[in-house]
Tab-separated table of C-alpha atoms and ligand atoms in Angstrom:
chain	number	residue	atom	x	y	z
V	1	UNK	CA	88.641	-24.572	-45.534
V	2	UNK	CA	86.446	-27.642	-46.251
V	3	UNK	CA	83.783	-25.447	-47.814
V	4	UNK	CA	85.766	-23.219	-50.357
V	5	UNK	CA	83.819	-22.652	-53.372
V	6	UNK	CA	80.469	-24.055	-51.941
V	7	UNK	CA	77.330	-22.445	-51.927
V	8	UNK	CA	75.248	-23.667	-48.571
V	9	UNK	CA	71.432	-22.526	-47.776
V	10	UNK	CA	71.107	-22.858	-44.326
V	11	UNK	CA	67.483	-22.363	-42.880
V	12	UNK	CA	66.648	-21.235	-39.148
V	13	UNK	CA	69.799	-19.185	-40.025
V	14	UNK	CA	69.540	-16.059	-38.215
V	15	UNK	CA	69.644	-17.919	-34.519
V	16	UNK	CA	70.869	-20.355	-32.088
V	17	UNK	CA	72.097	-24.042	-33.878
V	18	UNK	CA	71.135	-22.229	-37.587
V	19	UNK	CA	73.594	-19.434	-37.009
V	20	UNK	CA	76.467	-21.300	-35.220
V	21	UNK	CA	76.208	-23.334	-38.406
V	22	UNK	CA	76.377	-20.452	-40.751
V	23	UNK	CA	79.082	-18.756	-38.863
V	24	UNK	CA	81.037	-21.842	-38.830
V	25	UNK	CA	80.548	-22.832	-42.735
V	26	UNK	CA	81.372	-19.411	-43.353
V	27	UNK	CA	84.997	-19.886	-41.315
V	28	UNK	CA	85.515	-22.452	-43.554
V	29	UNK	CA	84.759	-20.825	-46.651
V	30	UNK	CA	81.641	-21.523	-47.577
V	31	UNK	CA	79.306	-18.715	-49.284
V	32	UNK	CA	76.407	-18.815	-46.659
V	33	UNK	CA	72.198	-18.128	-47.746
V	34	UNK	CA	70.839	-17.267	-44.622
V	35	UNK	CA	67.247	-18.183	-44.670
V	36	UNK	CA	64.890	-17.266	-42.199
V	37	UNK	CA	61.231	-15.933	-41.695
V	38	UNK	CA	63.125	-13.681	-38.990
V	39	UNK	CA	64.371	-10.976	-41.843
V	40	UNK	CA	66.026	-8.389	-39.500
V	41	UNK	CA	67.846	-10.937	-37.713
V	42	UNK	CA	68.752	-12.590	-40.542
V	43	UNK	CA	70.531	-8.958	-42.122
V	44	UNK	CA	71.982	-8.745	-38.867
V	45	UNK	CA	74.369	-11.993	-39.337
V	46	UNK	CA	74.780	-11.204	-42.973
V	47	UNK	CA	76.541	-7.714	-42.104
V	48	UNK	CA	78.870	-9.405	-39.361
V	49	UNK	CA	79.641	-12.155	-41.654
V	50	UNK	CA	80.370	-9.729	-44.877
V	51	UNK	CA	81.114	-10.833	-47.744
V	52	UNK	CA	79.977	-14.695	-48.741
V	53	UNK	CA	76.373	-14.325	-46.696
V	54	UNK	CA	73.245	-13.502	-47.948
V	55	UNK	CA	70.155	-13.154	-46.234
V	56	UNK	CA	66.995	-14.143	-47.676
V	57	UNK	CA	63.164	-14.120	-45.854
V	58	UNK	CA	61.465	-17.267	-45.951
V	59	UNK	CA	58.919	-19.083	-44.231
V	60	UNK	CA	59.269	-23.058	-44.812
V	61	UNK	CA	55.580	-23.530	-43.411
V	62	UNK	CA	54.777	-21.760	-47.050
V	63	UNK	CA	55.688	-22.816	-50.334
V	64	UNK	CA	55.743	-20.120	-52.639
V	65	UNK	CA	58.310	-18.407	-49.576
V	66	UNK	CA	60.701	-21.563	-49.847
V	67	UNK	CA	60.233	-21.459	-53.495
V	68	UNK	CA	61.485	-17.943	-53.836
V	69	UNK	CA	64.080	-18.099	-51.446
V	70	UNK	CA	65.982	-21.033	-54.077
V	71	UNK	CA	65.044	-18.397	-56.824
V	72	UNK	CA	67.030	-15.759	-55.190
V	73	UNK	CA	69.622	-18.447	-55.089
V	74	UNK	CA	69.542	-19.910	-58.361
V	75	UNK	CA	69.730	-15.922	-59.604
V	76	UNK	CA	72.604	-14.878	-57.266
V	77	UNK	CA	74.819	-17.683	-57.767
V	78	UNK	CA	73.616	-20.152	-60.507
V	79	UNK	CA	74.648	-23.128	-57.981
V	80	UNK	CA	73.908	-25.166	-54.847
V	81	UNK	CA	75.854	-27.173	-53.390
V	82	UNK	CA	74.454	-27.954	-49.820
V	83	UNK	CA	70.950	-27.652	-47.686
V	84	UNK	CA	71.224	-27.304	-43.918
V	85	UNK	CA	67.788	-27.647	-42.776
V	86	UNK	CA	67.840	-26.233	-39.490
V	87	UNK	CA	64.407	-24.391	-38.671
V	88	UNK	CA	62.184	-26.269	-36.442
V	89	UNK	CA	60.758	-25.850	-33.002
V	90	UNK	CA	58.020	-27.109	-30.566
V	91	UNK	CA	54.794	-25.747	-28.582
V	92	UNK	CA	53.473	-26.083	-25.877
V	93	UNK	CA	51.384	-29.385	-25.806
V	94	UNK	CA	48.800	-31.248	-23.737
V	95	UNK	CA	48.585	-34.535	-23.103
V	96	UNK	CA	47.548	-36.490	-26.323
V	97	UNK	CA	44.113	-37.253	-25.263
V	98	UNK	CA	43.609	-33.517	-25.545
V	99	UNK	CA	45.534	-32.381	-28.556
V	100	UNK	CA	44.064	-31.200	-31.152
V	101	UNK	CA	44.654	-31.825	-35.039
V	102	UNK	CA	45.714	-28.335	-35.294
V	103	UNK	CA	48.699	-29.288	-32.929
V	104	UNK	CA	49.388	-32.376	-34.777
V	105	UNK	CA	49.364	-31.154	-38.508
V	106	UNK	CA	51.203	-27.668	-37.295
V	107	UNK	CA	54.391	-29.358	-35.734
V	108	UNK	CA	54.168	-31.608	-38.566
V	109	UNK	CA	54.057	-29.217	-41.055
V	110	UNK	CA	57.165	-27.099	-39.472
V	111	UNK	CA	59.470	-29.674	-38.506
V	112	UNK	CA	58.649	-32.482	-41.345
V	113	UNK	CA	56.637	-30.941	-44.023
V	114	UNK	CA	58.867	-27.839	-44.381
V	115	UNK	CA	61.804	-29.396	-44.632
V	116	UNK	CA	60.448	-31.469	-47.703
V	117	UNK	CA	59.132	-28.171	-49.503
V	118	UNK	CA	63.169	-26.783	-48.979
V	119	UNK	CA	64.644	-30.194	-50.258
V	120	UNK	CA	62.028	-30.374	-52.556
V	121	UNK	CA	63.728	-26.893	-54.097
V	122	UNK	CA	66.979	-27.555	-53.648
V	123	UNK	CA	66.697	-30.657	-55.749
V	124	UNK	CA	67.528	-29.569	-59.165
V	125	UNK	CA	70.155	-27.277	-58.086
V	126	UNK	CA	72.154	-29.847	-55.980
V	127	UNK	CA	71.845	-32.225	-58.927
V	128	UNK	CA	74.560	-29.978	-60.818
V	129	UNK	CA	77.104	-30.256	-57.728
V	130	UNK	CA	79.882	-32.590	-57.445
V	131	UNK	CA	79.572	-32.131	-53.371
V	132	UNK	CA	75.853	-32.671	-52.788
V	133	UNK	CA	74.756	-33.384	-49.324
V	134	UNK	CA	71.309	-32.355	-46.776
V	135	UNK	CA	71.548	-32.274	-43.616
V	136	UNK	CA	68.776	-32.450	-41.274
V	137	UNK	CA	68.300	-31.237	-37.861
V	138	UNK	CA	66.246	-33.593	-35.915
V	139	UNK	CA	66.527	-34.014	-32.264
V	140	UNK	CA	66.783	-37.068	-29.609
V	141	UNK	CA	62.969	-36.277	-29.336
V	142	UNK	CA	62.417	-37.968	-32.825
V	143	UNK	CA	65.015	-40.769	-31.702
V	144	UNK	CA	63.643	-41.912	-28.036
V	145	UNK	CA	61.191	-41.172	-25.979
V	146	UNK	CA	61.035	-37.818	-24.423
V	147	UNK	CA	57.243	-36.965	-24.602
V	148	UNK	CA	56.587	-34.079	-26.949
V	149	UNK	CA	54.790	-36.676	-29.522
V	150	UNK	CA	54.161	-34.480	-32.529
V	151	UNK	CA	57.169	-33.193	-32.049
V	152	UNK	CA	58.757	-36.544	-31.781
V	153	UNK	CA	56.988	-37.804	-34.350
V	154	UNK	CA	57.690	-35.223	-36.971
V	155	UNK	CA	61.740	-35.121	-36.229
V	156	UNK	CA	61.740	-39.058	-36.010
V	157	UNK	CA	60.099	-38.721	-39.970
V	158	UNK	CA	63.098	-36.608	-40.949
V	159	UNK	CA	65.323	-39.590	-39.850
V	160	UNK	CA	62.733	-42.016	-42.465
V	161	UNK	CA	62.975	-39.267	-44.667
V	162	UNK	CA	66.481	-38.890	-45.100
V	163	UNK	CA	67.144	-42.834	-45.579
V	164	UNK	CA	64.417	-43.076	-48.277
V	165	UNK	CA	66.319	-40.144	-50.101
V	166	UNK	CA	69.712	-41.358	-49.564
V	167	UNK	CA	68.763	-44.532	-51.446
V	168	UNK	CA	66.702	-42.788	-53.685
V	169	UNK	CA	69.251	-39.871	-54.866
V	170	UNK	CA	72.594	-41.639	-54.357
V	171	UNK	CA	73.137	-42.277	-58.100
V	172	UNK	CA	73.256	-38.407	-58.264
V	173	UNK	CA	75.669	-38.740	-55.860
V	174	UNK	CA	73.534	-36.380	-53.739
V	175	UNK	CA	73.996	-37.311	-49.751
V	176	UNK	CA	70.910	-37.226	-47.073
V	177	UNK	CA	71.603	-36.953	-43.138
V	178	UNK	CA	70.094	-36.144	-39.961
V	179	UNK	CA	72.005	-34.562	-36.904
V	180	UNK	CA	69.736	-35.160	-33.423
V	181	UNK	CA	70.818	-32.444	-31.159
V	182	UNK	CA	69.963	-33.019	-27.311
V	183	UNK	CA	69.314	-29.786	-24.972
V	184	UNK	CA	71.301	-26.922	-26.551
V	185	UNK	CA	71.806	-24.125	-24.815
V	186	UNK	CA	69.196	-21.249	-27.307
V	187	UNK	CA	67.032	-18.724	-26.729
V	188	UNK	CA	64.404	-21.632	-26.902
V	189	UNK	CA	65.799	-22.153	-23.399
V	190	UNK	CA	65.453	-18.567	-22.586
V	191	UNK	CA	63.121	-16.637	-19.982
V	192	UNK	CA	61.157	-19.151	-17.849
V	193	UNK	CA	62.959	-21.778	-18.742
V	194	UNK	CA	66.468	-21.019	-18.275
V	195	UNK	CA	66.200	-22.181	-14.497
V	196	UNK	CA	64.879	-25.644	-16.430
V	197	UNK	CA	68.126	-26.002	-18.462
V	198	UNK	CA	70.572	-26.011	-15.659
V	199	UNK	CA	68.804	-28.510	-14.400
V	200	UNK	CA	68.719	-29.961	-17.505
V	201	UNK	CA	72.855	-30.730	-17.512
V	202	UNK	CA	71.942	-33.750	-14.601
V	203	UNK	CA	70.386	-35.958	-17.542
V	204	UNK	CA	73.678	-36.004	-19.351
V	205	UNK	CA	77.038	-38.395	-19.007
V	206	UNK	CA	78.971	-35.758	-20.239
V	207	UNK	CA	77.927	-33.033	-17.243
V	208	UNK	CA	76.645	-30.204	-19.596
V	209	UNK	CA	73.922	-29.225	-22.027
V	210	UNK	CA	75.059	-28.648	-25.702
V	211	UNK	CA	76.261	-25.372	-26.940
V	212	UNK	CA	75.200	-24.811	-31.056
V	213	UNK	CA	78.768	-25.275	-31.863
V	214	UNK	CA	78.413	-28.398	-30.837
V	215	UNK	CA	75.512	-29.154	-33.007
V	216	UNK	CA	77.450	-27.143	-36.017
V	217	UNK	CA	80.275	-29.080	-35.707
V	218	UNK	CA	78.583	-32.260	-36.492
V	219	UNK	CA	76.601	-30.331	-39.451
V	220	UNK	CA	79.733	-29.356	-40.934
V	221	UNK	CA	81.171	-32.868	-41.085
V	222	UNK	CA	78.566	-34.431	-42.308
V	223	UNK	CA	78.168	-31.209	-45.012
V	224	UNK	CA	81.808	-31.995	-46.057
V	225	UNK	CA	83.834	-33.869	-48.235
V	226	UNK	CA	84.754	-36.177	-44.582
V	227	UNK	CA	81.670	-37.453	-44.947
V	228	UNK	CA	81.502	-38.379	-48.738
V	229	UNK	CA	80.686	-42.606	-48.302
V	230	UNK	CA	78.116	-41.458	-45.308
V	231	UNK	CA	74.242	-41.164	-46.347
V	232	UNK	CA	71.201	-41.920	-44.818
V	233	UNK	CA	72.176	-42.167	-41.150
V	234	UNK	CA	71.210	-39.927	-38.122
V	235	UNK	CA	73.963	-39.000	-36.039
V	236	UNK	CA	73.184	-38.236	-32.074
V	237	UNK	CA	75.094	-35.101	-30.702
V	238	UNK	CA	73.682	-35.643	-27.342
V	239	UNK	CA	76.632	-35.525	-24.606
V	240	UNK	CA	75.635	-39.344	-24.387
V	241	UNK	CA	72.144	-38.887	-23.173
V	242	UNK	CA	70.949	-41.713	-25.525
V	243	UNK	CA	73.292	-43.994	-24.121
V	244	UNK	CA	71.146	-44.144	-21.220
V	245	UNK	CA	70.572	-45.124	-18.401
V	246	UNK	CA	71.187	-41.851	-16.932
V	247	UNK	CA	67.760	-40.775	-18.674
V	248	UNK	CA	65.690	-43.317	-16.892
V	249	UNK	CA	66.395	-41.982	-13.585
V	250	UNK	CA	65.799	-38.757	-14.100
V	251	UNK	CA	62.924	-38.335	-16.626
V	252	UNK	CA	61.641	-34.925	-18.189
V	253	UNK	CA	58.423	-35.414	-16.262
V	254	UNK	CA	59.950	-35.383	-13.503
V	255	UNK	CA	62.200	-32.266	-14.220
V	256	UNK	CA	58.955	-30.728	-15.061
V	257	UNK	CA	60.801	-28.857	-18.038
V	258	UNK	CA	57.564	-28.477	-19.892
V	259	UNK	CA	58.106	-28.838	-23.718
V	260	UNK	CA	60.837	-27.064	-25.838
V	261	UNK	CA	59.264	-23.596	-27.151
V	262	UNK	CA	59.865	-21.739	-29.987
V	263	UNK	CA	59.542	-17.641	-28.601
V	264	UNK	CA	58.969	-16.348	-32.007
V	265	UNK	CA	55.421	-17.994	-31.716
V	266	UNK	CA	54.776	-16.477	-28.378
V	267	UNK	CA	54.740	-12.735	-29.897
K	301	LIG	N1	67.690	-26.001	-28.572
K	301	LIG	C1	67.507	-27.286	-28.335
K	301	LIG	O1	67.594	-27.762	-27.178
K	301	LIG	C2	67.186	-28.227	-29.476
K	301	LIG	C3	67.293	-29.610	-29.237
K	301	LIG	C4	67.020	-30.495	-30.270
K	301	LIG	C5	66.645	-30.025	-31.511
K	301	LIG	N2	66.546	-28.679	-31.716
K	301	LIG	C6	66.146	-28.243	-33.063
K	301	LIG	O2	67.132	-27.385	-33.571
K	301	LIG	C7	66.540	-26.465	-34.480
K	301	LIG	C8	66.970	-25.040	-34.123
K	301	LIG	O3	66.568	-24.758	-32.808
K	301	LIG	P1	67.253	-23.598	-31.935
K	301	LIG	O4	67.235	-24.074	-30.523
K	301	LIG	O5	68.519	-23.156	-32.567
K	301	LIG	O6	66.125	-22.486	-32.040
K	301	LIG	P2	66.201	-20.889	-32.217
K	301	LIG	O7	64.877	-20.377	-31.829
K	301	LIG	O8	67.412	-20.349	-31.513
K	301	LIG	O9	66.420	-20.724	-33.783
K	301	LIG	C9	65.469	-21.202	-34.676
K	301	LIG	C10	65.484	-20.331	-35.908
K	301	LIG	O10	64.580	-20.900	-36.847
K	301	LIG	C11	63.762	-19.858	-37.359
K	301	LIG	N3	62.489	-20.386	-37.765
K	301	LIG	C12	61.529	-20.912	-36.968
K	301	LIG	N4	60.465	-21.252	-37.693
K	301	LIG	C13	60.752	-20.935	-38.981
K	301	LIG	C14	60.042	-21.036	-40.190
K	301	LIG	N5	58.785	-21.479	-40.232
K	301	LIG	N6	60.639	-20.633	-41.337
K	301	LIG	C15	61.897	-20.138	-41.308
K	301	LIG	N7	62.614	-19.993	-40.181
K	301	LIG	C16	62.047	-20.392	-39.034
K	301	LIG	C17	63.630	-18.860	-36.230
K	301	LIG	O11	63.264	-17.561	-36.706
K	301	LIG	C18	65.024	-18.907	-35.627
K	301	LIG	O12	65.893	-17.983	-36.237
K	301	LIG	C19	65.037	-26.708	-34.410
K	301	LIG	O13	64.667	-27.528	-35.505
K	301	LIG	C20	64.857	-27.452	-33.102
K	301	LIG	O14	63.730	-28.294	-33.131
K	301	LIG	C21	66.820	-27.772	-30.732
């Protein structure tokens, strides 16, 4: 029970990596804010988790959404003790030549920009804890070269990000980290591209794509008191695909996987 008495906001909560996270938190204790612009999804894991979840609507592309969402917090529990910044994804993309700045600044803005405006509000409440600590989701997009640039390129700034705060907040004892996740099996894998993530397994040493307890596992450790002299590292949970070589001979291209999709945005 490594999270007993913690308070946790966990973003991208109501799905895939986000809610393995929260359910696993929550198995060890923790009282779990379940933030997500997905609201009835978001319900829906509060009621099976009961008591210690809360479910709160909030769209980390928009300020005065994240901004409310710590309110609700700061109002419900008068604490915070960690930020699990989970909600991300991609779109489809074409090749840079063509993309436009819309592309660029609207990947940016979800995977790098919105995780600043939750830290940003999550600041003074994780200055009163004794436990402190953000965790990041990135991905082994932001760490090597898989194509997807403004993808890339916004999860490799979390990794910047979380170094710059690590030095910058560790007299307030307050710890910053990145997890990258390779392919995890989610509904971002879904419909089309299901065939894609089978395929998918041949890139990694270990034989398999990840599952989100995989990727939760890592986010709890680095959440936890285990971790308390770690800060402003990125940790790979990637069955070993950035050991390589195994990526060179097989590239994305040439699995034609096309790039990782977030369905919401497909509505
Ligand atoms: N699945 C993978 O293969 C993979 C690999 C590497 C990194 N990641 C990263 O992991 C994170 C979670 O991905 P997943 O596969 O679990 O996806 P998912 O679609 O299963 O879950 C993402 C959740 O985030 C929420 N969300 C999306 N945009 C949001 C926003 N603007 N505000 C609030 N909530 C928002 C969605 O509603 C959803 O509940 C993302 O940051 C993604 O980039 C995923």
């Amino acid at each position: 029970m490594r999270f007993d008495e913690q308070v946790v906001f966990i973003t991208g909560a109501a799905n895939g990596i986000g809610a393995a996270t929260a359910r696993r938190l929550h198995g060890e204790g923790a009282t779990v804010v379940l933030a997500d612009r997905e609201a009835d999804a978001g319900r829906s894991l509060a009621d099976d988790l009961g008591d210690r979840s809360l479910a709160v609507q909030c769209d980390i592309r928009d300020r005065a959404s994240v901004d409310a969402a710590f309110d609700v917090v700061r109002d419900s529990y008068g604490r915070l003790d960690q930020l699990i910044a989970v909600a991300g994804g991609s779109a489809p993309m074409p090749a840079i030549e063509e993309s436009p700045d819309d592309l660029w600044t609207g990947l940016l803005d979800l995977n790098l920009t919105g995780t600043v405006r939750c830290i940003r509000a999550a600041l003074p409440l994780l200055r009163s804890s004794e436990r402190a600590a953000v965790v990041m989701v990135s991905s082994v997009n932001g760490v090597a070269a898989f194509g997807e640039e403004p993808y890339a390129a916004a999860k490799a700034g979390l990794s910047n990000l979380a170094m710059n705060l690590a030095v910058r907040y560790g007299g307030d004892s307050i710890r910053f980290n990145v997890v990258a996740p390779g392919t995890i099996r989610t509904r971002a894998w879904g419909g089309a591209r299901a065939a894609n993530l089978e395929r998918m397994r041949r890139l990694y040493p270990l034989g398999r794509v990840g599952e989100p307890e995989d990727i939760a596992a890592a986010i709890a450790f680095l959440a936890s008191a285990d971790a308390a002299w770690i800060t402003g590292i990125t940790l790979p949970v990637d069955g070993g695909v950035l050991a390589g070589p195994l990526h060179r001979m097989l590239t994305v291209d040439e699995l034609a996987v096309g790039p990782l999709r977030d369905p919401a945005d497909s509505d």
